mmCIF file of C-alpha atoms in Angstrom:
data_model
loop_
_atom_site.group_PDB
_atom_site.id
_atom_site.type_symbol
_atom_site.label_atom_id
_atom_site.label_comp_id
_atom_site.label_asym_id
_atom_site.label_seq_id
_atom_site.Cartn_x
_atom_site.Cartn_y
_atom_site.Cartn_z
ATOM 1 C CA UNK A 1 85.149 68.086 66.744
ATOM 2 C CA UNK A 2 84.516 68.648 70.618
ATOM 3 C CA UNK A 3 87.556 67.485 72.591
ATOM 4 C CA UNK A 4 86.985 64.379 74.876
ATOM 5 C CA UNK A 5 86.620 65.432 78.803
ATOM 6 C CA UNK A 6 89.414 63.795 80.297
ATOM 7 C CA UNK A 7 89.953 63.846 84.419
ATOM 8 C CA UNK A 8 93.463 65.674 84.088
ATOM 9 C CA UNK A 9 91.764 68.556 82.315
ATOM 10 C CA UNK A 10 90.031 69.709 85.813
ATOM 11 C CA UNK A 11 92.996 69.605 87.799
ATOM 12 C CA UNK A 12 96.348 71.065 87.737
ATOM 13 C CA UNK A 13 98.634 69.184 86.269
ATOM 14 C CA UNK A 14 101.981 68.994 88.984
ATOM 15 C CA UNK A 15 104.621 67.431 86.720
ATOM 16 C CA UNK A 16 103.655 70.012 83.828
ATOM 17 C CA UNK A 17 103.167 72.813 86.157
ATOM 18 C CA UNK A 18 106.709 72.273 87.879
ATOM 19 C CA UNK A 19 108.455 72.147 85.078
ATOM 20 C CA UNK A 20 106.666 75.195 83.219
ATOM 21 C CA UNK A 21 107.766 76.925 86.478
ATOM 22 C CA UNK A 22 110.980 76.140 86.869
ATOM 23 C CA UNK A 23 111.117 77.084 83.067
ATOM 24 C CA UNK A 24 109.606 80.738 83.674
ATOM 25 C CA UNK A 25 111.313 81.116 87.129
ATOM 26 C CA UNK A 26 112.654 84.709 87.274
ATOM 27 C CA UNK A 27 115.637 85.671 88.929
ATOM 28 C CA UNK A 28 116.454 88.233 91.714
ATOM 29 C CA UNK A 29 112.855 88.350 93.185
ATOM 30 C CA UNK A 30 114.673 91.061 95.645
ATOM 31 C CA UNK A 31 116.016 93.400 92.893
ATOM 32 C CA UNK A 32 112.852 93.204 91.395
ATOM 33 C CA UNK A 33 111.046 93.787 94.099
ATOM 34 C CA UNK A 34 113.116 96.758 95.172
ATOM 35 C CA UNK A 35 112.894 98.306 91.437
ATOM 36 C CA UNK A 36 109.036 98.296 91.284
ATOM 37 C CA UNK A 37 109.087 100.346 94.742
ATOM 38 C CA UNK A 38 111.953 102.831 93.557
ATOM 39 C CA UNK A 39 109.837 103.386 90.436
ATOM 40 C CA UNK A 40 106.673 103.992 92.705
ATOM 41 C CA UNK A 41 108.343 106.010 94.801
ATOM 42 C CA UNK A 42 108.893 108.081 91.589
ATOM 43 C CA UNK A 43 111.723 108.829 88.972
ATOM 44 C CA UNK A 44 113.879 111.794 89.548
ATOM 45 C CA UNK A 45 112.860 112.330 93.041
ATOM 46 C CA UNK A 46 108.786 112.676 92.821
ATOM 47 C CA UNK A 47 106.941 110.020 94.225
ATOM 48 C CA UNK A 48 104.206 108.939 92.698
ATOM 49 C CA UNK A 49 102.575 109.153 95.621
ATOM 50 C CA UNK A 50 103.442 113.219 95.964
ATOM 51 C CA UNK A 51 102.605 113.248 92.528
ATOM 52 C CA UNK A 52 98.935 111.510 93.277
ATOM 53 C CA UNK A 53 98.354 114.459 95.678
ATOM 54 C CA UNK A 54 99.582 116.992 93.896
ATOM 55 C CA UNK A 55 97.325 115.933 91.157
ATOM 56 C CA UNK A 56 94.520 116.114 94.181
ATOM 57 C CA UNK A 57 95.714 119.765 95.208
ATOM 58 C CA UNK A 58 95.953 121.215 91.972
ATOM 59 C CA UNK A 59 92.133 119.701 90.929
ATOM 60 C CA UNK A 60 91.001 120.894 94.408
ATOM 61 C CA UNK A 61 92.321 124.269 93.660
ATOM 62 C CA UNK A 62 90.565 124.287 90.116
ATOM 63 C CA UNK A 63 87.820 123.374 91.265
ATOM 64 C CA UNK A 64 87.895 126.007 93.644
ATOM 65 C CA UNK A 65 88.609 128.410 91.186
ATOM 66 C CA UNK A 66 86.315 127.166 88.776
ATOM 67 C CA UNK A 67 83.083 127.881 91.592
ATOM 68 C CA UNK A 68 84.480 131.481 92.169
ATOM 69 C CA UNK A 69 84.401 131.838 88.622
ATOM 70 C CA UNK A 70 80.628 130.821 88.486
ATOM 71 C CA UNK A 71 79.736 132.024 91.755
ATOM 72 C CA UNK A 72 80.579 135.036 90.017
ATOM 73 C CA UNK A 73 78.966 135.080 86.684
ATOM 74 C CA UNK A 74 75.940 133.671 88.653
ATOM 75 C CA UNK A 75 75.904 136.433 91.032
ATOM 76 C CA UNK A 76 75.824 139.429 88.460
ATOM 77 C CA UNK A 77 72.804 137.564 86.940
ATOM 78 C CA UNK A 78 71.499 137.721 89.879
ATOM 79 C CA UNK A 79 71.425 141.502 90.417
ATOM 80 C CA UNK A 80 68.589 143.363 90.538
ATOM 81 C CA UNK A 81 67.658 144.037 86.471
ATOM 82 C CA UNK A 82 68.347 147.437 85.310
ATOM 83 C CA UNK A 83 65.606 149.986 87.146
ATOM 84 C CA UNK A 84 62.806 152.663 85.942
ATOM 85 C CA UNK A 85 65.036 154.712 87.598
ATOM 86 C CA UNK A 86 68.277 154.088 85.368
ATOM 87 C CA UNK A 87 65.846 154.591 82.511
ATOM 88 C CA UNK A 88 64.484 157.730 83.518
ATOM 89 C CA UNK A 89 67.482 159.237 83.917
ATOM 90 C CA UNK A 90 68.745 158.949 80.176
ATOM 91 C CA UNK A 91 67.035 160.782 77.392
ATOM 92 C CA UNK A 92 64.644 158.767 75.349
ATOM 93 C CA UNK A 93 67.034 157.802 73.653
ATOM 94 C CA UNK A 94 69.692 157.055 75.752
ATOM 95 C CA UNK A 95 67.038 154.683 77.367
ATOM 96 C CA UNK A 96 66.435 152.387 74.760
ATOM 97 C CA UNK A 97 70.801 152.449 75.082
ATOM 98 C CA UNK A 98 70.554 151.748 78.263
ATOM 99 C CA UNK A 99 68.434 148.421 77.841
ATOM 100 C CA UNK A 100 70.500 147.614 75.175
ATOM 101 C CA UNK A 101 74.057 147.576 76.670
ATOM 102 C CA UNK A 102 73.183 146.653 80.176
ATOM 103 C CA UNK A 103 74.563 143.049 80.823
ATOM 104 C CA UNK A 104 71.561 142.575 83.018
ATOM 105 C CA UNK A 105 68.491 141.748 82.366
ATOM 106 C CA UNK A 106 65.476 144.150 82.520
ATOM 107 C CA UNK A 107 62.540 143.820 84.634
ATOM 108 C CA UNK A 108 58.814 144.421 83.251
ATOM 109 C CA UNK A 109 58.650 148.137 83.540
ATOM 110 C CA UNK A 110 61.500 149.615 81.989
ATOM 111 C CA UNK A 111 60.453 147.686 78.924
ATOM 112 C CA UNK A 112 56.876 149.229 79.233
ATOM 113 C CA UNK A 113 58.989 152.311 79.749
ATOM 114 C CA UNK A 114 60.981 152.352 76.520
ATOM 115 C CA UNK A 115 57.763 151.389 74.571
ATOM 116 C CA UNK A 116 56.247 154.683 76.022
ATOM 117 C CA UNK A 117 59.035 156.545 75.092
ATOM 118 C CA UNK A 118 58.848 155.396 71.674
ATOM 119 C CA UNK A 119 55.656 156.091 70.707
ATOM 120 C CA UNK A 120 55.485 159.618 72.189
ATOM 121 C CA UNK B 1 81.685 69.689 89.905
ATOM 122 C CA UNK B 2 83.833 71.954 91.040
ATOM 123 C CA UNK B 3 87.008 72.541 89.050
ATOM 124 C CA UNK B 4 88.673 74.965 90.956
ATOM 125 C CA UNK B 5 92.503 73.812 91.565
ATOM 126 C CA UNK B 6 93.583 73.550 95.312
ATOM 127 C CA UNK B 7 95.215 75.992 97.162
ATOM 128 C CA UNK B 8 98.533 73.574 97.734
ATOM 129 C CA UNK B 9 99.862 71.914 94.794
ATOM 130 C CA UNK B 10 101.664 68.952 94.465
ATOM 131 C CA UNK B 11 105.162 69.681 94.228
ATOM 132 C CA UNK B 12 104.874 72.363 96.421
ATOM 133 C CA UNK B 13 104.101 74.824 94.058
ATOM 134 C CA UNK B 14 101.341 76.237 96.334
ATOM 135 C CA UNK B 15 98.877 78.858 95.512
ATOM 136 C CA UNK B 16 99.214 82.209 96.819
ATOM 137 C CA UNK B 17 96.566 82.245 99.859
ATOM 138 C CA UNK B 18 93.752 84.639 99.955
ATOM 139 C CA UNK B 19 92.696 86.927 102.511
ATOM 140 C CA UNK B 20 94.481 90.201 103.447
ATOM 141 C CA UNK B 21 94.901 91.238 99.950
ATOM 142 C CA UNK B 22 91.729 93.237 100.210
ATOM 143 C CA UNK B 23 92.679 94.947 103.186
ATOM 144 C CA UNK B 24 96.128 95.549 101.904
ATOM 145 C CA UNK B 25 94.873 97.217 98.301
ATOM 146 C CA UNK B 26 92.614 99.719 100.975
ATOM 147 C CA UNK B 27 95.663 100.726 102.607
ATOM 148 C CA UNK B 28 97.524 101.269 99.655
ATOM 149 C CA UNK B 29 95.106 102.920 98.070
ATOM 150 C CA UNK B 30 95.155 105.247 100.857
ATOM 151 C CA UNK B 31 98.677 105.769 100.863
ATOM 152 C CA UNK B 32 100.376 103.123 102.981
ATOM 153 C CA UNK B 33 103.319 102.419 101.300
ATOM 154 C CA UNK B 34 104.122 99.062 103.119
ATOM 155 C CA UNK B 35 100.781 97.643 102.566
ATOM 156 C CA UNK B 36 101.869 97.862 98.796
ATOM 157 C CA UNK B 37 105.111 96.698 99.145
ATOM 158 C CA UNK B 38 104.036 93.553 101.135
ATOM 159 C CA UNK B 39 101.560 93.191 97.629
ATOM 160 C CA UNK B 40 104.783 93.218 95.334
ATOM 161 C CA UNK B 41 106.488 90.855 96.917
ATOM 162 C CA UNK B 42 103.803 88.730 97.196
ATOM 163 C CA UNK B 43 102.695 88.986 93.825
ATOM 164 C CA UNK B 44 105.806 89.510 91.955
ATOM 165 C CA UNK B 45 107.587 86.015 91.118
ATOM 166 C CA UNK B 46 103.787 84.928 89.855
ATOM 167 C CA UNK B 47 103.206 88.374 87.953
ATOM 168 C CA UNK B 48 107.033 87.690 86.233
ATOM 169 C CA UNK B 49 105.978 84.516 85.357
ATOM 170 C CA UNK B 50 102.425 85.161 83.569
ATOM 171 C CA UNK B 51 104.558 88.177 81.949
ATOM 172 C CA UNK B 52 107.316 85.943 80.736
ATOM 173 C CA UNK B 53 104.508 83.353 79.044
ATOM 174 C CA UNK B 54 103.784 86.484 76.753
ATOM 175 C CA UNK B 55 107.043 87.993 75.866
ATOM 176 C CA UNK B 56 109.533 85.211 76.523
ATOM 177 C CA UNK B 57 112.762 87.169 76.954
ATOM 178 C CA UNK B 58 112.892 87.609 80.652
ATOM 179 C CA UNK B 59 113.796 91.386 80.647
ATOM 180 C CA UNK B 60 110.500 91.957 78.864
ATOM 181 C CA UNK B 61 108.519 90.061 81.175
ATOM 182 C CA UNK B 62 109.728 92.087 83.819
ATOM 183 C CA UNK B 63 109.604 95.894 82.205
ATOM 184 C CA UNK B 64 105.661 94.599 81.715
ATOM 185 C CA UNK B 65 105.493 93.440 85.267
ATOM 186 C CA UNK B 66 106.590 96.732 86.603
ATOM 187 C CA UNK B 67 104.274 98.384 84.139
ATOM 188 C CA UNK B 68 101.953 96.493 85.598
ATOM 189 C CA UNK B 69 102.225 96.974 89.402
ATOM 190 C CA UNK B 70 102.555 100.724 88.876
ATOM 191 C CA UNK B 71 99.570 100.425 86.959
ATOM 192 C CA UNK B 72 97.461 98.634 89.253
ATOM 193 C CA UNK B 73 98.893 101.130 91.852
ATOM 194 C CA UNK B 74 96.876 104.087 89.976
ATOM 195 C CA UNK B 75 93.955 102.071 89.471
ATOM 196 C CA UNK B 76 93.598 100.625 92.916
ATOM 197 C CA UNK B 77 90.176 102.720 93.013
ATOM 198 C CA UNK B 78 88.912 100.554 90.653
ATOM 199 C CA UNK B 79 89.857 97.583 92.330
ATOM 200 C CA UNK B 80 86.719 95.599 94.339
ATOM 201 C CA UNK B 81 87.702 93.877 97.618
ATOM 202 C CA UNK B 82 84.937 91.948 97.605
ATOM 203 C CA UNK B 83 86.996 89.833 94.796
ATOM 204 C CA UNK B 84 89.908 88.003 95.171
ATOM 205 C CA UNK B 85 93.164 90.620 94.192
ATOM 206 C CA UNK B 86 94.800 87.919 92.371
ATOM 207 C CA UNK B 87 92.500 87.504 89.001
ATOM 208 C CA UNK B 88 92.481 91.525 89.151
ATOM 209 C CA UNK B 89 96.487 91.835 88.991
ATOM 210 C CA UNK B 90 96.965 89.097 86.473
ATOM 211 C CA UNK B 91 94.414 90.659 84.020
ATOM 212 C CA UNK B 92 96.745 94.049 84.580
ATOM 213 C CA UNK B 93 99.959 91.823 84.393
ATOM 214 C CA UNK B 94 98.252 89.960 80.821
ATOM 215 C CA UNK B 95 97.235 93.376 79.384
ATOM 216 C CA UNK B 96 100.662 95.073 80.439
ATOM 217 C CA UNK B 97 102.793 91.999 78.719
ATOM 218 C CA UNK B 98 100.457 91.939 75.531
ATOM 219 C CA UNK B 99 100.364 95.766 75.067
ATOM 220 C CA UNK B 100 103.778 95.581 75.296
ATOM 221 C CA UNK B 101 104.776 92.836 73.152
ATOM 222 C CA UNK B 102 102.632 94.981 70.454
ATOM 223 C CA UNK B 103 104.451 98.314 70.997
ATOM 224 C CA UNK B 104 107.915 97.200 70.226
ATOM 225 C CA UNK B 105 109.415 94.384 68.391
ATOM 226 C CA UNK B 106 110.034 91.676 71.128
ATOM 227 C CA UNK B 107 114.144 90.285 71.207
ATOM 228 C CA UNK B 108 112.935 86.674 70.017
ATOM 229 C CA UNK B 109 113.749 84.043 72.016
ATOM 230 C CA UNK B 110 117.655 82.362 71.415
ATOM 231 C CA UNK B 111 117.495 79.818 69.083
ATOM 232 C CA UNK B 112 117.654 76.715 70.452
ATOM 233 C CA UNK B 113 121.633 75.458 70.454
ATOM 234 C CA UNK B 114 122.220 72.576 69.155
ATOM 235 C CA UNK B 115 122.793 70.976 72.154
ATOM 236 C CA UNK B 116 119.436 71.659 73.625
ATOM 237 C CA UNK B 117 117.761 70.279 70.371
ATOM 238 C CA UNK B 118 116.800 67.035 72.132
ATOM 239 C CA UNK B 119 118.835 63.823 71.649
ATOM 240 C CA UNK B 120 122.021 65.239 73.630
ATOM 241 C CA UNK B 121 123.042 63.447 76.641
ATOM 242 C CA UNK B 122 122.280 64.608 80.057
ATOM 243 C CA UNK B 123 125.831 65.052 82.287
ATOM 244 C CA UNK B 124 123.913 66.175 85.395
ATOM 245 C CA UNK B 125 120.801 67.314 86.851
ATOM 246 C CA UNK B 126 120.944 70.357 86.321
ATOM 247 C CA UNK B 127 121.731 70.674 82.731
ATOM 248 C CA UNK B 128 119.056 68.310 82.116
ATOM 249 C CA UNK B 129 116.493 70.691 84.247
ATOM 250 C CA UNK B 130 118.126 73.693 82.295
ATOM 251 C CA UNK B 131 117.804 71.627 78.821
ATOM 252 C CA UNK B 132 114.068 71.208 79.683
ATOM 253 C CA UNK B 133 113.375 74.506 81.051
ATOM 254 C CA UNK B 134 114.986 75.746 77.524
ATOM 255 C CA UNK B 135 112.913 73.259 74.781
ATOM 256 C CA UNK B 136 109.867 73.815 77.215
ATOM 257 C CA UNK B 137 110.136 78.079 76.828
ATOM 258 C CA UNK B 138 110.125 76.989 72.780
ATOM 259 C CA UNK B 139 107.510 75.199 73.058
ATOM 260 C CA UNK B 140 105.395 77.600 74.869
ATOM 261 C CA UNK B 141 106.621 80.137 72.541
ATOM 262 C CA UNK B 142 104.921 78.175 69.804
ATOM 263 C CA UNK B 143 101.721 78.201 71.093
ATOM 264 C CA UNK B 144 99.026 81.074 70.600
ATOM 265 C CA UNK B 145 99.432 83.810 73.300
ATOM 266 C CA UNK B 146 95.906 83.296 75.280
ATOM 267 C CA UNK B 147 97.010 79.851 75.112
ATOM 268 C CA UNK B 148 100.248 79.749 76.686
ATOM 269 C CA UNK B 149 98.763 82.317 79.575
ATOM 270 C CA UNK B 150 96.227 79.790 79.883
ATOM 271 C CA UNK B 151 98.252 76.605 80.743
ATOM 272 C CA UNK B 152 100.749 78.909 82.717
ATOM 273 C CA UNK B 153 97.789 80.582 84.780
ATOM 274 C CA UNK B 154 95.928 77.082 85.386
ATOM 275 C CA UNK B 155 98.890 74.629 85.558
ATOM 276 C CA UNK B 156 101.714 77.084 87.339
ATOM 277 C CA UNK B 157 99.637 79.570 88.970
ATOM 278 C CA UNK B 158 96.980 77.476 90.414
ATOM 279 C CA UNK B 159 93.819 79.489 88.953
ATOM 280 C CA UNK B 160 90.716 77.841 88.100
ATOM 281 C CA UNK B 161 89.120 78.168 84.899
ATOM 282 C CA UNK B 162 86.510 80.514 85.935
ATOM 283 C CA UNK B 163 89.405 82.761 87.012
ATOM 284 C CA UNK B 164 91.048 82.382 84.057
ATOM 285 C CA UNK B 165 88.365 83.542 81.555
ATOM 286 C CA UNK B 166 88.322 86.397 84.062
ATOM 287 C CA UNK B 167 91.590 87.273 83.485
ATOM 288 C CA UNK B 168 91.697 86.957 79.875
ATOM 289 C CA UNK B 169 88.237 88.422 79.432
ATOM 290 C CA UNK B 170 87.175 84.902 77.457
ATOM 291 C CA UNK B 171 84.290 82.329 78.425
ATOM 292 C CA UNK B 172 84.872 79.828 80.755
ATOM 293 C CA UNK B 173 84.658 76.798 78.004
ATOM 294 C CA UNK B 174 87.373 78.851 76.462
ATOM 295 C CA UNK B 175 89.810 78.980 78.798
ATOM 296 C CA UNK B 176 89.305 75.384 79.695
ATOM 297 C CA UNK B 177 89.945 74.539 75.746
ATOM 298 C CA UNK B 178 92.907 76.734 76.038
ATOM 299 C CA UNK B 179 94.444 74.987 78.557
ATOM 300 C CA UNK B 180 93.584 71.516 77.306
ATOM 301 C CA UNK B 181 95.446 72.354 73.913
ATOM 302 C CA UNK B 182 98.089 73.718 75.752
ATOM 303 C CA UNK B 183 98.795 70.982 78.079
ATOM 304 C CA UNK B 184 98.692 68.452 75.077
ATOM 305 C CA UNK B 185 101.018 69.940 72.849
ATOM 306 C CA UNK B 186 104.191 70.452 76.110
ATOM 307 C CA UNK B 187 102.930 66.971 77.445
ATOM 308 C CA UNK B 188 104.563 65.179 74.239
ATOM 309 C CA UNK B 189 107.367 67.530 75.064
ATOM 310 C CA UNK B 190 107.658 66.390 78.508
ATOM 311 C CA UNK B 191 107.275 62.721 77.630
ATOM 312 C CA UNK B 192 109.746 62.942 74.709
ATOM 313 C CA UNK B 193 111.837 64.603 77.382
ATOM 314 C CA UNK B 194 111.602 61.612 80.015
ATOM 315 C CA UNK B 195 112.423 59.009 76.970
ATOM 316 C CA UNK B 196 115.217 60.690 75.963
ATOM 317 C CA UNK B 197 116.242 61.052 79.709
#
């Protein structure tokens, strides 16, 4: 059953709210006060607030490390592929080796290349 | 109609004034350690309070109240100035008390002495404020949880209804049923109270 809208229901009620107050009331609002800040300030000497930037530093320097780390990776991608050259060095069949354990990738020719030498 | 409650109460009890809380959560956020400080102290006798409608025994209330500020201090980013700070602490302050009150076994509450029962005689003022204050705390102890917040966060604290289904995350018809249900059951209280008085 809906309740009936009565006027005090809109408004706050001062006899009720005194007395729920005066019920709840803490004490010491000082102490408490002061605690709250100690305990932001950080236990054992570390403020939180050092902590807070410490937590920025360290993340900065990851992050940091983390692009070097990719920069890198990227950057022996990057490198020119393994050259005719390089293959015409090795023996026939050092060249198909040479595609083979090269961490970079070859260009068009030395694959051309290593075909040739395969069928000769 | 609007049903927001004024900023000054009758009684006195008057509603903590909006304004430079937004400014003051920036410069916290930022680092100013004063600018948070001057929100504690604003903010803690009302945060207590809301805390102490959850778990009753007052050393409780205020272990989840610090929980609570230091809380809000990490998530201060998430905080939007363009809203009032209040509604924003208390749903911290609501969250801190109820998590807590679910992590441990809460002390429970005294039991009411005898004397406190109702139907003693009143020798002064204050033992009559500090009988009330007691049988009142029981009585809100009774009461479902998002109820007592309710009464305590419209009646006490001065929030509307809109604010309060804010802060407890419920619709506004909710909260205004909340409080309604509350109010009923710790008006007989208070009336039986006045009889008796």
């Amino acid at each position: 059953m809906k309740e009936p809208s009565l006027p005090f229901d809109h408004r706050p009620d001062p006899e009720l709210g005194a007395a729920l107050r005066a019920a709840l009331e803490p004490g010491d609002p000082a102490a408490f006060v002061a605690r709250v800040l100690a305990r932001a300030e950080g236990r054992g000497g570390h403020a939180t607030w050092e902590i807070l930037a410490r937590w920025a530093r360290a993340g900065i320097a990851a992050a940091a490390a983390a692009a070097l780390v990719a920069g890198f990776a990227v950057g022996r991608v990057m490198q020119s592929p393994t050259t005719l050259d390089d293959v015409m060095v090795a023996s026939a069949s050092a060249g198909a080796n040479a595609l083979l354990s090269s961490p970079r990738a070859p260009d068009a020719s030395v694959v051309f290349t290593s075909l040739v030498e395969r069928d000769r | 109609m609007r049903t927001d409650p004024p900023s000054q109460l009758p009684g006195g009890v008057a509603r903590i004034p909006q304004g430079d809380e937004a400014e003051l959560a920036a410069r916290a956020r930022a680092g100013d350690r004063a600018a948070f400080g001057t929100l504690v102290e604003r903010f803690a006798a009302q945060a207590r309070r809301v805390a102490r409608a959850v778990l009753q025994n007052p050393d409780d209330a205020d272990d989840a109240a610090q929980d609570a500020f230091l809380s809000a201090l990490v998530k201060l980013d998430q905080y939007d100035p363009r809203r009032p700070f209040g509604p924003w602490l208390m749903r911290i302050v609501a969250n801190a008390a109820t998590d807590r009150r679910r992590r441990r076994a809460v002390r429970q509450t005294e039991p009411l002495a005898p004397e406190l029962a109702g139907g003693a005689s009143h020798p002064d003022h204050d033992a009559e404020l500090r009988v009330l204050g007691e049988r009142l705390r029981v009585a809100l102890a009774q009461l479902p949880e998002r109820r007592r917040l309710a009464v305590v966060l419209f009646d006490v604290e001065g929030y509307s209804h809109a604010e309060i289904a804010d802060i407890l995350g419920i619709p506004e018809g909710t909260a205004r049923s909340e409080v309604f249900h509350a109010r009923r059951a710790l008006r007989v209280l208070l009336q039986d109270w006045k009889e008796e008085g």
